[in-house]
């Protein structure tokens, strides 16, 4: 089969590799029809993780079931399925509590497993023609009859739509709240969509990329251009000096100042200033336990110079972590089916799998107009 293989920093290539196959009776084999490039893929692409060369990337996957293991009961050949980026077993303590992003079985010794991701187990990614899905009955979301018609919407259930929704949940957002979202990338835009689905009164989006801010505006948000680092004051001015009711961090450890210099603590400290006293902050942007490639000495050890005193003094709450996709994807799928949510509106480029290296290069450069890239194996 064809697959996108990681060779090393900024070097990915389409190669012929052995076909994915059923390895255990609980496995499902999926022919991938759509797979996305995620901002988290760029951490590995840039060589900022421990990703091994020779591995297949891709954790935002959707496709058609073509084979099931002998122990699979629910999922059938021919089903169109979307696959949460987290791989869960369904029976460990965390999975039973709905915390599938922190499965204790799929990646022994670590809480959490994922497709094609550094430190998240040996599983191959789905930027390929075929994908093996462990614990298939648990991990496959069987999609409605309109799955092929709305494929570019449903594939977002693999990661960014639930992750954006998760950000608002971690922030404790309630109907009527104002929300500030740092980051107008794909996850930040999904946080905007989610906030309005949940009844937000106003959503402010802070970023420096004008094309992404324009997308946020098209979704009804108030765009805050932070190019000159005045975003915090703009939010305070728009909220009578109080700050937003809650906030979402959707950037992560590679956030930059107006000079393009990485400042890992920038968005976190800006959120403390931008959110009201007693407000909640939800952090879904990726922060790593260690980042050897960082120029900041603290960041190399996974640490931040965080304004904890101000957070404490304001009585703010903070919650973090990757989305437990299965906690949200079935409900969000119903919103897509009903026409209430259309996450595909953020897609800028639809490419064949053979064009994936170009997609990575342009998306990594944050080239203007490259907001979300989907790949179509077989086309």
XYZ file of C-alpha atoms in Angstrom:
379
model
C 0.000 0.000 0.000
C 0.992 3.644 -0.365
C 1.690 5.572 2.823
C 3.267 8.815 3.979
C 6.471 7.892 5.803
C 8.460 10.107 8.165
C 12.154 10.046 7.188
C 13.372 12.812 9.480
C 12.886 16.524 10.170
C 10.976 18.211 7.329
C 11.317 15.065 5.229
C 8.228 12.974 4.499
C 7.744 10.760 1.481
C 5.100 8.594 -0.149
C 6.379 5.020 -0.179
C 5.158 1.512 -0.889
C 4.972 -0.321 2.442
C 3.505 -3.659 3.545
C -0.283 -3.615 3.687
C -1.901 -3.012 7.051
C -3.678 -6.207 8.136
C -5.726 -7.810 10.876
C -3.321 -8.812 13.670
C -5.700 -9.631 16.529
C -9.296 -10.936 16.611
C -10.484 -7.562 17.953
C -8.997 -5.605 15.010
C -10.827 -3.887 12.161
C -9.198 -3.090 8.808
C -10.227 0.187 7.177
C -9.661 1.453 3.647
C -8.872 5.118 4.278
C -10.906 7.532 2.170
C -10.041 10.790 3.980
C -7.188 11.624 6.333
C -6.168 15.083 7.527
C -2.899 16.843 8.241
C -3.061 18.088 11.824
C -1.097 20.830 13.525
C 0.176 18.150 15.907
C 1.659 16.309 12.921
C 3.852 19.345 12.404
C 5.566 18.844 15.772
C 6.879 15.544 14.440
C 7.472 16.860 10.920
C 9.713 19.588 12.324
C 11.729 17.092 14.367
C 10.490 18.437 17.693
C 9.585 14.995 19.058
C 11.079 11.535 19.439
C 9.291 10.253 16.319
C 11.260 7.413 14.756
C 12.117 7.469 11.064
C 10.210 4.974 8.960
C 6.885 5.420 10.728
C 3.597 6.292 9.020
C 1.994 9.562 10.138
C -1.675 10.487 10.421
C -4.185 10.412 13.298
C -7.272 12.095 11.758
C -8.769 9.213 9.818
C -11.982 8.027 8.199
C -12.827 5.252 5.779
C -14.681 2.076 4.855
C -14.410 -1.172 6.791
C -13.113 -3.924 4.509
C -12.345 -6.684 7.038
C -13.124 -7.437 10.681
C -11.480 -9.777 13.183
C -13.290 -12.845 14.482
C -14.026 -11.201 17.845
C -15.623 -8.070 16.344
C -19.411 -8.033 16.855
C -20.748 -4.561 16.145
C -18.749 -3.194 13.211
C -19.505 -4.690 9.786
C -17.749 -4.807 6.439
C -18.991 -1.872 4.372
C -19.540 0.458 7.338
C -18.201 3.983 6.964
C -16.362 4.819 10.158
C -14.529 7.731 11.732
C -11.674 6.839 14.060
C -10.849 8.821 17.196
C -7.182 9.753 17.239
C -6.947 8.216 20.709
C -6.839 4.431 20.735
C -8.724 3.012 23.708
C -9.344 -0.526 24.912
C -12.828 0.155 26.278
C -12.360 -1.832 29.478
C -9.585 -0.237 31.556
C -10.395 2.069 34.475
C -9.958 5.240 32.451
C -11.908 4.048 29.388
C -14.761 2.974 31.658
C -14.849 6.535 33.041
C -15.023 7.996 29.521
C -11.365 9.034 29.547
C -10.379 7.167 26.386
C -7.546 9.610 25.716
C -5.785 8.152 28.748
C -6.268 4.428 28.109
C -4.114 2.285 30.386
C -4.031 -0.757 28.101
C -3.267 0.322 24.532
C 0.175 1.748 25.317
C 1.501 -0.086 28.422
C 3.426 2.141 30.786
C 1.772 5.311 29.472
C -1.730 6.704 29.842
C -2.800 7.202 26.236
C -2.258 5.819 22.741
C -2.738 7.211 19.236
C -2.145 6.485 15.559
C 1.155 7.612 14.038
C 2.236 9.727 16.987
C 5.487 10.011 18.935
C 5.353 8.459 22.381
C 1.806 7.179 21.895
C 2.518 3.553 21.086
C 3.679 1.559 18.051
C 0.547 2.123 15.968
C 0.865 3.157 12.333
C -0.893 6.283 11.149
C -3.661 6.591 8.615
C -2.066 8.792 5.980
C -2.094 5.626 3.938
C -4.416 3.481 1.887
C -5.162 1.057 4.734
C -5.269 1.273 8.537
C -5.426 -1.357 11.242
C -7.811 -0.296 14.034
C -7.223 -2.032 17.385
C -10.243 -2.779 19.599
C -12.413 -2.050 16.587
C -15.808 -2.392 18.254
C -14.849 0.322 20.727
C -12.855 2.674 18.525
C -14.932 2.796 15.335
C -17.697 5.385 15.196
C -20.113 3.952 12.630
C -21.434 6.896 10.634
C -24.945 7.650 9.325
C -26.108 7.006 5.764
C -24.933 10.446 4.603
C -21.308 9.644 5.507
C -20.030 9.759 1.933
C -21.951 12.931 1.128
C -20.595 14.732 4.198
C -17.231 12.988 4.416
C -15.240 16.198 4.886
C -17.439 17.059 7.856
C -17.448 13.679 9.543
C -13.672 13.230 9.284
C -13.297 16.206 11.636
C -14.791 14.003 14.364
C -11.473 12.144 14.511
C -9.799 15.007 16.369
C -10.259 18.715 15.874
C -14.032 19.082 16.296
C -14.119 17.091 19.568
C -10.884 18.781 20.659
C -12.347 22.248 20.106
C -15.462 21.178 21.994
C -13.277 19.734 24.752
C -11.593 23.122 25.145
C -14.930 24.730 25.978
C -15.756 21.901 28.398
C -12.423 22.252 30.193
C -13.040 26.001 30.438
C -16.401 25.352 32.130
C -18.268 27.332 29.491
C -22.006 27.845 30.094
C -24.739 29.252 27.810
C -24.498 33.034 27.701
C -20.787 33.137 28.521
C -18.252 35.186 26.638
C -15.247 33.145 25.532
C -11.745 34.123 24.456
C -9.929 31.643 22.214
C -6.192 31.957 21.722
C -5.307 30.499 18.325
C -7.296 30.624 15.086
C -5.866 27.404 13.715
C -8.143 24.431 13.037
C -8.667 23.562 16.714
C -9.256 27.176 17.689
C -11.836 27.524 14.924
C -13.562 24.372 16.155
C -13.590 25.875 19.646
C -15.392 28.884 18.146
C -17.946 26.633 16.469
C -18.404 24.642 19.650
C -18.809 27.721 21.830
C -21.605 29.038 19.631
C -23.260 25.599 19.507
C -23.267 25.691 23.309
C -24.822 29.159 23.445
C -21.912 31.569 23.882
C -22.889 35.231 23.847
C -19.605 36.420 22.324
C -16.417 34.700 21.201
C -13.121 36.576 20.841
C -10.356 34.930 18.799
C -6.745 36.054 19.182
C -4.172 35.338 16.480
C -1.717 37.050 14.135
C -2.678 35.298 10.880
C -5.186 37.460 9.047
C -6.517 34.653 6.836
C -7.336 32.561 9.885
C -8.876 35.496 11.714
C -11.082 36.066 8.677
C -12.395 32.505 8.981
C -13.129 33.150 12.650
C -15.056 36.291 11.709
C -17.038 34.330 9.136
C -18.076 32.024 11.984
C -19.370 34.989 13.981
C -16.368 35.589 16.244
C -14.764 38.908 17.109
C -11.269 38.799 15.609
C -8.430 40.183 17.717
C -5.260 40.771 15.692
C -2.396 40.353 18.149
C 0.342 41.294 15.680
C 1.406 44.216 17.884
C 0.801 42.257 21.125
C -2.190 44.371 22.125
C -4.725 41.549 22.228
C -5.131 41.427 25.994
C -5.994 45.111 26.221
C -8.468 44.839 23.341
C -10.312 42.049 25.173
C -10.355 44.007 28.406
C -11.676 47.060 26.550
C -14.463 44.970 25.003
C -15.472 43.491 28.365
C -15.521 46.655 30.486
C -12.189 45.733 32.012
C -13.419 42.435 33.471
C -12.148 39.948 30.908
C -14.020 37.139 29.190
C -16.012 34.664 31.272
C -13.717 31.825 30.223
C -10.897 31.082 27.813
C -9.434 28.361 25.579
C -5.766 27.768 24.803
C -5.575 26.274 21.297
C -1.960 27.031 20.338
C 0.410 25.099 22.592
C 4.114 25.237 23.258
C 5.087 26.695 19.874
C 3.248 30.002 20.282
C 5.200 32.993 18.990
C 5.460 36.708 19.628
C 5.080 39.374 16.939
C 8.667 38.817 15.829
C 8.059 35.134 15.167
C 10.104 34.126 18.211
C 8.780 31.168 20.193
C 7.556 32.218 23.630
C 6.069 29.051 25.145
C 4.364 30.809 28.068
C 2.845 33.641 26.036
C -0.697 32.412 25.464
C -1.034 30.925 28.949
C -0.089 34.171 30.673
C -2.234 36.199 28.259
C -5.201 33.994 29.143
C -4.728 34.694 32.836
C -4.953 38.398 32.004
C -7.804 38.032 29.478
C -10.166 35.904 31.587
C -12.170 37.386 34.450
C -11.620 36.656 38.124
C -13.069 33.202 38.955
C -13.176 32.322 35.235
C -12.094 28.995 33.763
C -9.292 28.237 31.307
C -9.266 25.118 29.116
C -5.922 24.080 27.604
C -5.950 21.742 24.590
C -2.914 23.157 22.797
C -0.068 20.624 23.024
C 2.545 21.119 25.741
C 5.285 18.488 25.993
C 7.044 16.955 29.021
C 10.280 17.845 27.276
C 11.229 19.762 24.151
C 14.946 19.384 23.394
C 14.570 21.531 20.284
C 13.393 24.569 22.227
C 15.591 27.638 22.557
C 14.009 28.471 25.915
C 15.854 26.648 28.711
C 12.749 26.003 30.770
C 10.833 24.741 27.737
C 13.526 22.152 27.053
C 12.402 20.531 30.314
C 8.697 21.008 29.592
C 8.393 23.892 32.051
C 6.888 27.385 31.764
C 7.399 30.684 33.560
C 3.702 30.839 34.437
C 1.889 33.692 36.217
C 0.577 31.371 38.908
C 0.319 34.150 41.477
C -2.038 36.101 39.254
C -4.042 32.947 38.477
C -4.359 32.246 42.206
C -5.182 35.837 43.101
C -7.969 35.911 40.503
C -9.355 32.584 41.699
C -9.243 31.159 38.207
C -9.574 27.472 37.346
C -7.463 25.666 34.785
C -7.961 22.248 33.174
C -5.787 20.583 30.563
C -5.229 17.587 28.354
C -6.043 15.936 25.068
C -9.670 15.351 24.148
C -11.349 12.089 25.015
C -12.842 11.937 21.543
C -15.327 9.162 22.271
C -16.957 11.309 24.948
C -18.114 13.719 22.247
C -17.981 12.246 18.739
C -21.357 10.490 18.671
C -23.200 13.630 19.819
C -21.274 15.882 17.453
C -22.009 13.496 14.571
C -25.722 14.055 15.190
C -25.194 17.808 14.812
C -23.459 17.231 11.476
C -26.204 14.903 10.295
C -28.865 17.451 11.265
C -27.042 20.251 9.442
C -26.397 22.162 12.668
C -22.608 21.898 12.355
C -20.423 22.039 9.271
C -16.793 21.767 10.361
C -15.626 21.285 6.764
C -15.995 25.040 6.219
C -12.428 25.519 7.464
C -10.900 23.230 4.797
C -8.666 25.139 2.406
C -7.028 22.327 0.422
C -8.073 18.847 -0.655
C -5.109 16.865 -1.993
C -4.383 13.378 -3.255
C -2.217 11.265 -0.947
C 0.661 11.641 -3.423
C 0.568 15.404 -2.784
C 0.953 15.029 0.989
C 4.624 16.157 1.111
C 3.630 19.460 -0.517
C 0.719 19.774 1.909
C 3.052 19.348 4.862
C 5.519 21.897 3.526
C 2.907 24.600 2.923
C 0.935 23.949 6.107
C 4.134 24.006 8.158
C 5.074 27.392 6.694
C 1.637 28.682 7.743
C 1.410 29.850 4.148
C -1.452 32.241 3.560
C -4.661 30.415 2.803
C -3.455 27.018 4.070
C -5.823 26.593 7.006
C -6.747 22.889 6.902
C -5.527 20.167 4.551
C -7.363 16.910 3.851
C -5.837 14.028 1.927
C -7.763 11.610 -0.274
C -6.025 8.230 -0.691
C -7.175 6.495 -3.851
C -7.786 9.721 -5.783
